mmCIF file of C-alpha atoms in Angstrom:
data_model
loop_
_atom_site.group_PDB
_atom_site.id
_atom_site.type_symbol
_atom_site.label_atom_id
_atom_site.label_comp_id
_atom_site.label_asym_id
_atom_site.label_seq_id
_atom_site.Cartn_x
_atom_site.Cartn_y
_atom_site.Cartn_z
ATOM 1 C CA MET D 11 5.413 22.916 -29.366
ATOM 2 C CA GLY D 12 6.001 23.413 -25.677
ATOM 3 C CA ALA D 13 5.425 20.950 -22.914
ATOM 4 C CA GLY D 14 4.153 21.139 -19.385
ATOM 5 C CA HIS D 15 1.262 22.749 -17.628
ATOM 6 C CA PRO D 16 -0.409 25.576 -19.511
ATOM 7 C CA ASN D 17 -0.162 28.031 -16.671
ATOM 8 C CA SER D 18 3.621 28.021 -16.604
ATOM 9 C CA PRO D 19 5.902 29.247 -19.360
ATOM 10 C CA HIS D 20 8.669 26.997 -18.048
ATOM 11 C CA GLY D 21 6.751 23.743 -18.302
ATOM 12 C CA HIS D 22 6.011 23.418 -14.567
ATOM 13 C CA ASP D 23 2.539 22.461 -13.433
ATOM 14 C CA GLU D 24 0.400 24.490 -11.084
ATOM 15 C CA HIS D 25 1.929 22.720 -8.078
ATOM 16 C CA GLY D 26 5.501 23.522 -9.135
ATOM 17 C CA HIS D 27 6.097 19.841 -9.964
ATOM 18 C CA SER D 28 6.612 19.035 -6.298
ATOM 19 C CA HIS D 29 6.043 15.298 -6.035
ATOM 20 C CA VAL D 30 6.238 15.175 -2.248
ATOM 21 C CA PRO D 31 2.765 14.359 -0.828
ATOM 22 C CA ALA D 32 1.040 17.615 -0.022
ATOM 23 C CA GLN D 33 -0.160 16.471 3.407
ATOM 24 C CA ILE D 34 1.491 13.765 5.438
ATOM 25 C CA ARG D 35 -0.969 13.317 8.262
ATOM 26 C CA HIS D 36 -0.266 9.769 9.257
ATOM 27 C CA GLU D 37 3.025 9.901 11.165
ATOM 28 C CA ARG D 38 1.674 10.498 14.689
ATOM 29 C CA PRO D 39 -0.877 7.625 14.548
ATOM 30 C CA LEU D 40 1.889 5.394 13.179
ATOM 31 C CA TRP D 41 4.149 6.247 16.112
ATOM 32 C CA ILE D 42 1.420 5.517 18.678
ATOM 33 C CA ALA D 43 0.509 2.223 16.995
ATOM 34 C CA PHE D 44 4.207 1.329 16.815
ATOM 35 C CA GLY D 45 4.701 1.899 20.559
ATOM 36 C CA LEU D 46 1.602 -0.091 21.546
ATOM 37 C CA THR D 47 2.473 -2.986 19.267
ATOM 38 C CA LEU D 48 6.113 -3.199 20.355
ATOM 39 C CA LEU D 49 5.113 -3.240 24.030
ATOM 40 C CA PHE D 50 2.563 -5.984 23.544
ATOM 41 C CA LEU D 51 4.894 -8.058 21.359
ATOM 42 C CA LEU D 52 7.137 -8.582 24.379
ATOM 43 C CA VAL D 53 4.145 -9.623 26.494
ATOM 44 C CA GLU D 54 2.843 -12.015 23.842
ATOM 45 C CA VAL D 55 6.170 -13.777 23.277
ATOM 46 C CA VAL D 56 6.497 -14.449 27.011
ATOM 47 C CA GLY D 57 2.872 -15.591 27.196
ATOM 48 C CA GLY D 58 3.246 -17.884 24.199
ATOM 49 C CA LEU D 59 6.355 -19.542 25.649
ATOM 50 C CA LEU D 60 4.787 -19.987 29.079
ATOM 51 C CA SER D 61 1.528 -21.413 27.703
ATOM 52 C CA ASN D 62 3.216 -23.509 24.951
ATOM 53 C CA SER D 63 0.611 -22.266 22.467
ATOM 54 C CA LEU D 64 1.548 -22.311 18.773
ATOM 55 C CA ALA D 65 -1.528 -20.212 17.983
ATOM 56 C CA LEU D 66 -0.354 -17.587 20.464
ATOM 57 C CA LEU D 67 3.210 -17.729 19.139
ATOM 58 C CA SER D 68 1.865 -17.425 15.579
ATOM 59 C CA ASP D 69 -0.022 -14.355 16.723
ATOM 60 C CA ALA D 70 3.206 -13.073 18.289
ATOM 61 C CA ALA D 71 4.993 -13.655 14.980
ATOM 62 C CA HIS D 72 2.324 -11.592 13.232
ATOM 63 C CA MET D 73 2.743 -8.984 15.946
ATOM 64 C CA MET D 74 6.470 -8.941 15.225
ATOM 65 C CA THR D 75 5.759 -8.263 11.555
ATOM 66 C CA ASP D 76 3.364 -5.531 12.725
ATOM 67 C CA VAL D 77 6.259 -3.875 14.527
ATOM 68 C CA LEU D 78 8.458 -4.187 11.448
ATOM 69 C CA ALA D 79 5.636 -3.009 9.180
ATOM 70 C CA LEU D 80 4.951 0.055 11.297
ATOM 71 C CA GLY D 81 8.669 0.803 11.460
ATOM 72 C CA ILE D 82 8.963 0.509 7.683
ATOM 73 C CA ALA D 83 5.877 2.687 7.261
ATOM 74 C CA LEU D 84 7.367 5.352 9.520
ATOM 75 C CA PHE D 85 10.649 5.240 7.612
ATOM 76 C CA ALA D 86 8.798 5.525 4.291
ATOM 77 C CA VAL D 87 6.745 8.490 5.528
ATOM 78 C CA ARG D 88 9.898 10.255 6.670
ATOM 79 C CA MET D 89 11.709 9.525 3.414
ATOM 80 C CA SER D 90 8.760 10.596 1.253
ATOM 81 C CA ARG D 91 8.967 14.041 2.826
ATOM 82 C CA ARG D 92 12.401 14.627 1.362
ATOM 83 C CA PRO D 93 12.311 16.997 -1.609
ATOM 84 C CA PRO D 94 13.623 16.148 -5.066
ATOM 85 C CA ASP D 95 17.348 16.547 -5.587
ATOM 86 C CA ALA D 96 19.825 16.346 -8.449
ATOM 87 C CA LYS D 97 19.908 12.534 -8.358
ATOM 88 C CA ARG D 98 16.240 11.838 -7.555
ATOM 89 C CA THR D 99 14.243 14.427 -9.465
ATOM 90 C CA TYR D 100 10.912 12.899 -8.406
ATOM 91 C CA GLY D 101 11.882 12.825 -4.737
ATOM 92 C CA TYR D 102 11.264 9.796 -2.524
ATOM 93 C CA ALA D 103 7.522 9.208 -2.951
ATOM 94 C CA ARG D 104 8.187 5.664 -4.216
ATOM 95 C CA MET D 105 9.331 4.712 -0.696
ATOM 96 C CA GLU D 106 5.634 4.210 0.042
ATOM 97 C CA ALA D 107 5.361 1.353 -2.457
ATOM 98 C CA ILE D 108 8.725 -0.098 -1.432
ATOM 99 C CA GLY D 109 7.558 -0.176 2.199
ATOM 100 C CA ALA D 110 4.342 -1.951 1.210
ATOM 101 C CA LEU D 111 6.331 -4.471 -0.845
ATOM 102 C CA VAL D 112 8.621 -5.284 2.093
ATOM 103 C CA ASN D 113 5.657 -5.619 4.449
ATOM 104 C CA GLY D 114 3.904 -8.003 2.070
ATOM 105 C CA GLY D 115 7.033 -10.120 1.797
ATOM 106 C CA LEU D 116 7.296 -10.333 5.584
ATOM 107 C CA LEU D 117 3.703 -11.504 5.837
ATOM 108 C CA PHE D 118 4.312 -14.262 3.302
ATOM 109 C CA VAL D 119 7.371 -15.523 5.195
ATOM 110 C CA VAL D 120 5.613 -15.534 8.562
ATOM 111 C CA ALA D 121 2.484 -17.244 7.229
ATOM 112 C CA GLY D 122 4.610 -19.944 5.591
ATOM 113 C CA PHE D 123 6.556 -20.561 8.808
ATOM 114 C CA ILE D 124 3.387 -20.887 10.885
ATOM 115 C CA LEU D 125 1.856 -23.365 8.418
ATOM 116 C CA TRP D 126 5.027 -25.478 8.577
ATOM 117 C CA GLU D 127 5.061 -25.472 12.378
ATOM 118 C CA ALA D 128 1.364 -26.368 12.498
ATOM 119 C CA LEU D 129 2.006 -29.539 10.474
ATOM 120 C CA GLY D 130 4.387 -30.714 13.191
ATOM 121 C CA ARG D 131 1.780 -30.061 15.864
ATOM 122 C CA PHE D 132 -0.803 -32.106 13.977
ATOM 123 C CA ARG D 133 1.574 -35.059 14.062
ATOM 124 C CA GLU D 134 2.511 -34.555 17.709
ATOM 125 C CA PRO D 135 -0.126 -32.580 19.670
ATOM 126 C CA GLN D 136 1.290 -30.752 22.689
ATOM 127 C CA PRO D 137 -0.322 -29.553 25.923
ATOM 128 C CA VAL D 138 -1.451 -25.915 25.948
ATOM 129 C CA ALA D 139 -2.059 -23.613 28.955
ATOM 130 C CA SER D 140 -5.390 -22.260 27.804
ATOM 131 C CA ASN D 141 -5.864 -19.695 30.607
ATOM 132 C CA ALA D 142 -2.615 -17.852 29.872
ATOM 133 C CA MET D 143 -3.338 -18.161 26.160
ATOM 134 C CA LEU D 144 -6.752 -16.559 26.641
ATOM 135 C CA VAL D 145 -5.562 -13.641 28.788
ATOM 136 C CA VAL D 146 -2.731 -12.693 26.437
ATOM 137 C CA ALA D 147 -4.968 -12.977 23.374
ATOM 138 C CA VAL D 148 -7.609 -10.678 24.868
ATOM 139 C CA VAL D 149 -5.001 -8.019 25.639
ATOM 140 C CA GLY D 150 -3.628 -8.452 22.103
ATOM 141 C CA LEU D 151 -7.074 -7.947 20.622
ATOM 142 C CA LEU D 152 -7.451 -4.632 22.472
ATOM 143 C CA VAL D 153 -4.052 -3.453 21.226
ATOM 144 C CA ASN D 154 -4.935 -4.444 17.653
ATOM 145 C CA LEU D 155 -8.270 -2.644 17.776
ATOM 146 C CA ALA D 156 -6.607 0.516 19.094
ATOM 147 C CA SER D 157 -3.953 0.375 16.346
ATOM 148 C CA MET D 158 -6.548 -0.252 13.640
ATOM 149 C CA ARG D 159 -8.509 2.790 14.742
ATOM 150 C CA LEU D 160 -5.355 4.903 14.576
ATOM 151 C CA LEU D 161 -4.449 3.698 11.079
ATOM 152 C CA ALA D 162 -7.921 3.466 9.505
ATOM 153 C CA ALA D 163 -7.974 6.941 7.948
ATOM 154 C CA GLY D 164 -4.526 6.626 6.394
ATOM 155 C CA ALA D 165 -5.238 3.148 4.987
ATOM 156 C CA GLY D 166 -7.567 4.653 2.402
ATOM 157 C CA GLU D 167 -5.034 7.262 1.270
ATOM 158 C CA SER D 168 -1.604 5.636 1.419
ATOM 159 C CA LEU D 169 -0.418 2.307 0.045
ATOM 160 C CA ASN D 170 2.281 2.283 2.695
ATOM 161 C CA VAL D 171 -0.143 2.847 5.596
ATOM 162 C CA ARG D 172 -2.504 0.299 4.042
ATOM 163 C CA GLY D 173 0.273 -2.277 4.291
ATOM 164 C CA ALA D 174 0.707 -1.538 7.997
ATOM 165 C CA TYR D 175 -3.073 -1.523 8.496
ATOM 166 C CA MET D 176 -3.379 -4.943 6.841
ATOM 167 C CA GLU D 177 -0.688 -6.291 9.149
ATOM 168 C CA VAL D 178 -2.629 -5.098 12.191
ATOM 169 C CA TRP D 179 -5.947 -6.277 10.700
ATOM 170 C CA SER D 180 -4.617 -9.789 10.160
ATOM 171 C CA ASP D 181 -3.219 -9.819 13.679
ATOM 172 C CA MET D 182 -6.593 -8.709 15.064
ATOM 173 C CA LEU D 183 -8.228 -11.697 13.395
ATOM 174 C CA GLY D 184 -5.422 -13.845 14.761
ATOM 175 C CA SER D 185 -6.208 -12.640 18.263
ATOM 176 C CA LEU D 186 -9.869 -13.538 17.777
ATOM 177 C CA GLY D 187 -8.838 -16.980 16.568
ATOM 178 C CA VAL D 188 -6.561 -17.500 19.562
ATOM 179 C CA ILE D 189 -9.356 -16.480 21.939
ATOM 180 C CA ALA D 190 -11.722 -18.962 20.295
ATOM 181 C CA GLY D 191 -9.057 -21.658 20.424
ATOM 182 C CA ALA D 192 -8.269 -21.004 24.076
ATOM 183 C CA LEU D 193 -11.940 -21.306 25.029
ATOM 184 C CA LEU D 194 -12.335 -24.566 23.078
ATOM 185 C CA ILE D 195 -9.239 -26.073 24.644
ATOM 186 C CA ARG D 196 -10.312 -24.987 28.095
ATOM 187 C CA PHE D 197 -13.781 -26.548 27.863
ATOM 188 C CA THR D 198 -13.061 -29.562 25.623
ATOM 189 C CA GLY D 199 -9.367 -30.352 26.085
ATOM 190 C CA TRP D 200 -8.889 -30.618 22.293
ATOM 191 C CA THR D 201 -5.335 -29.339 21.942
ATOM 192 C CA VAL D 202 -5.455 -29.982 18.182
ATOM 193 C CA VAL D 203 -7.539 -26.789 18.004
ATOM 194 C CA ASP D 204 -4.305 -24.826 18.571
ATOM 195 C CA PRO D 205 -2.585 -25.720 15.242
ATOM 196 C CA VAL D 206 -5.955 -25.578 13.437
ATOM 197 C CA ILE D 207 -6.354 -21.936 14.482
ATOM 198 C CA ALA D 208 -2.751 -21.246 13.431
ATOM 199 C CA VAL D 209 -3.395 -22.718 9.963
ATOM 200 C CA LEU D 210 -6.601 -20.720 9.515
ATOM 201 C CA ILE D 211 -4.761 -17.501 10.400
ATOM 202 C CA GLY D 212 -2.057 -18.276 7.830
ATOM 203 C CA LEU D 213 -4.527 -19.151 5.082
ATOM 204 C CA TRP D 214 -6.559 -16.005 5.706
ATOM 205 C CA VAL D 215 -3.512 -13.754 5.495
ATOM 206 C CA LEU D 216 -1.942 -15.093 2.279
ATOM 207 C CA PRO D 217 -4.471 -13.979 -0.384
ATOM 208 C CA ARG D 218 -4.765 -10.493 1.125
ATOM 209 C CA THR D 219 -1.009 -10.222 1.226
ATOM 210 C CA TRP D 220 -0.909 -11.099 -2.470
ATOM 211 C CA LEU D 221 -3.271 -8.202 -3.251
ATOM 212 C CA LEU D 222 -1.015 -5.803 -1.358
ATOM 213 C CA LEU D 223 2.092 -7.072 -3.157
ATOM 214 C CA ARG D 224 0.358 -6.748 -6.522
ATOM 215 C CA ALA D 225 -0.664 -3.156 -5.806
ATOM 216 C CA ALA D 226 2.865 -2.225 -4.718
ATOM 217 C CA ALA D 227 4.395 -3.931 -7.763
ATOM 218 C CA GLN D 228 1.985 -2.046 -10.053
ATOM 219 C CA VAL D 229 3.330 1.248 -8.710
ATOM 220 C CA LEU D 230 6.972 0.187 -8.942
ATOM 221 C CA MET D 231 6.480 -1.112 -12.517
ATOM 222 C CA GLN D 232 4.941 2.251 -13.470
ATOM 223 C CA GLY D 233 1.611 0.629 -14.250
ATOM 224 C CA VAL D 234 -1.578 2.588 -14.845
ATOM 225 C CA PRO D 235 -3.000 3.599 -11.436
ATOM 226 C CA ALA D 236 -6.029 1.691 -10.166
ATOM 227 C CA GLY D 237 -9.302 3.271 -11.252
ATOM 228 C CA LEU D 238 -7.885 4.811 -14.440
ATOM 229 C CA ASP D 239 -8.579 3.436 -17.921
ATOM 230 C CA ILE D 240 -5.875 4.653 -20.311
ATOM 231 C CA ASP D 241 -8.127 4.140 -23.364
ATOM 232 C CA GLU D 242 -10.793 6.286 -21.736
ATOM 233 C CA VAL D 243 -8.195 8.981 -21.032
ATOM 234 C CA ARG D 244 -6.985 8.879 -24.656
ATOM 235 C CA ASP D 245 -10.547 9.061 -26.017
ATOM 236 C CA ALA D 246 -11.342 12.039 -23.786
ATOM 237 C CA MET D 247 -8.254 13.887 -24.975
ATOM 238 C CA GLN D 248 -8.932 13.125 -28.641
ATOM 239 C CA ALA D 249 -12.534 14.276 -28.275
ATOM 240 C CA LEU D 250 -11.471 17.900 -27.694
ATOM 241 C CA PRO D 251 -11.692 20.184 -30.749
ATOM 242 C CA GLY D 252 -8.264 20.852 -32.186
ATOM 243 C CA VAL D 253 -6.815 17.428 -31.280
ATOM 244 C CA ALA D 254 -6.180 15.084 -34.194
ATOM 245 C CA THR D 255 -4.618 12.148 -32.338
ATOM 246 C CA VAL D 256 -2.843 11.364 -29.094
ATOM 247 C CA HIS D 257 0.148 9.025 -29.012
ATOM 248 C CA ASP D 258 3.025 8.118 -26.668
ATOM 249 C CA LEU D 259 0.475 8.348 -23.864
ATOM 250 C CA HIS D 260 1.786 7.188 -20.487
ATOM 251 C CA VAL D 261 0.055 7.301 -17.110
ATOM 252 C CA TRP D 262 1.717 6.090 -13.935
ATOM 253 C CA ALA D 263 1.991 7.026 -10.262
ATOM 254 C CA LEU D 264 4.787 7.797 -7.847
ATOM 255 C CA GLY D 265 2.780 6.554 -4.885
ATOM 256 C CA SER D 266 -0.821 5.758 -4.096
ATOM 257 C CA ARG D 267 -2.465 9.005 -5.118
ATOM 258 C CA GLU D 268 -0.182 10.954 -7.441
ATOM 259 C CA PRO D 269 -0.978 10.070 -11.078
ATOM 260 C CA ILE D 270 1.342 11.515 -13.705
ATOM 261 C CA LEU D 271 0.576 11.782 -17.433
ATOM 262 C CA THR D 272 2.794 12.446 -20.424
ATOM 263 C CA ALA D 273 1.609 12.453 -24.039
ATOM 264 C CA HIS D 274 2.293 13.676 -27.565
ATOM 265 C CA VAL D 275 -0.692 15.513 -29.029
ATOM 266 C CA LEU D 276 -0.940 15.913 -32.817
ATOM 267 C CA LEU D 277 -2.813 19.128 -33.627
ATOM 268 C CA ALA D 278 -5.652 19.241 -36.121
ATOM 269 C CA ASP D 279 -5.388 21.678 -39.013
ATOM 270 C CA ASP D 280 -7.950 23.958 -37.364
ATOM 271 C CA ALA D 281 -6.414 23.717 -33.872
ATOM 272 C CA GLY D 282 -6.087 27.455 -33.315
ATOM 273 C CA ASP D 283 -4.087 28.663 -30.309
ATOM 274 C CA ALA D 284 -1.841 25.858 -29.012
ATOM 275 C CA ASP D 285 -1.471 27.311 -25.513
ATOM 276 C CA ALA D 286 -5.238 27.557 -25.121
ATOM 277 C CA LEU D 287 -5.639 23.940 -26.257
ATOM 278 C CA ARG D 288 -2.970 22.790 -23.823
ATOM 279 C CA ALA D 289 -4.787 24.603 -21.030
ATOM 280 C CA GLU D 290 -8.076 22.968 -22.031
ATOM 281 C CA LEU D 291 -6.487 19.502 -22.088
ATOM 282 C CA ALA D 292 -4.895 19.992 -18.656
ATOM 283 C CA GLY D 293 -8.165 21.300 -17.201
ATOM 284 C CA MET D 294 -10.122 18.346 -18.573
ATOM 285 C CA LEU D 295 -7.588 15.828 -17.219
ATOM 286 C CA HIS D 296 -7.830 17.442 -13.796
ATOM 287 C CA SER D 297 -11.618 17.611 -13.646
ATOM 288 C CA ARG D 298 -12.408 14.196 -15.161
ATOM 289 C CA PHE D 299 -9.506 12.048 -14.028
ATOM 290 C CA ASP D 300 -7.944 13.966 -11.115
ATOM 291 C CA ILE D 301 -4.582 14.079 -12.921
ATOM 292 C CA ASP D 302 -2.629 17.220 -12.035
ATOM 293 C CA HIS D 303 0.922 16.348 -13.099
ATOM 294 C CA VAL D 304 0.631 16.649 -16.882
ATOM 295 C CA THR D 305 3.353 17.049 -19.534
ATOM 296 C CA LEU D 306 2.078 17.489 -23.098
ATOM 297 C CA GLN D 307 4.110 17.758 -26.293
ATOM 298 C CA LEU D 308 2.001 19.465 -28.954
ATOM 299 C CA GLU D 309 2.962 18.660 -32.531
ATOM 300 C CA ALA D 310 2.024 20.257 -35.840
ATOM 301 C CA ARG D 311 3.382 17.099 -37.550
ATOM 302 C CA HIS D 312 3.664 13.570 -36.194
ATOM 303 C CA CYS D 313 7.058 13.162 -34.525
ATOM 304 C CA GLY D 314 7.406 9.750 -36.182
ATOM 305 C CA GLY D 315 8.796 7.802 -33.213
ATOM 306 C CA GLY D 316 7.674 5.769 -30.251
ATOM 307 C CA ASP D 317 4.276 4.246 -29.601
ATOM 308 C CA HIS D 318 1.762 5.784 -32.007
ATOM 309 C CA ARG D 319 -1.270 4.683 -30.090
#
């Protein structure tokens, strides 16, 4: 039997099998956040060197990864716009997950470096210019808050933008930690607070970075998208009249929000019109599971190969 969406005799779905995200709304906020972050990075590096604050330099290191993360996010957004071609028939939507994976790796490297440097400061505490540390951290906090506001909407829709948002979020908490550390050093003289704050920033970032890396890897490994239960999808398909069994069922995603399903459907003896059944299956998958890219192979007899689940 035929394959593809029921509304197309050529096996194309109702969206013409275009796998480029329908609306890419996040580029302008990314550019603004990128400009703000790059400008402040220069200020923070100078401030960290002048004040001799590891906490401030750790925040600057996070700010540097913010710049890289936003740059990677912008590159991924641009690339994901490119249409499919003869060599990449699904287009470039996977750039979103690749960008998130790179951003997560950067965060791990930076957090590890800061933890290593903090150990040295515990052994040999160094003087810190708390006033300069405080001023730079406050300005950094304002930049982070502005960037977070710009990226908040996209973080819920794009894995790539979520990676950039997490970078800025972690840096915002870093700025708060540096402010607290600067105030404690100013009023108590306890310079050991500086590496303590740096360690806390690193430890806070690592588990959240792991979650981002895991989500990106799930997309790249063609895992079942978050929120979908493949057994539930199979049961729903097999519950329709005319369907005997469903096998070779695969569900994956190109990016954050583009689930794709392929399956072999063995027809029951009383299946009736195959095209009508295919249309009913596609409609059910859209309404219940929000899956629009569907390719179904309808079989009068079991094809005898592959995964028979």
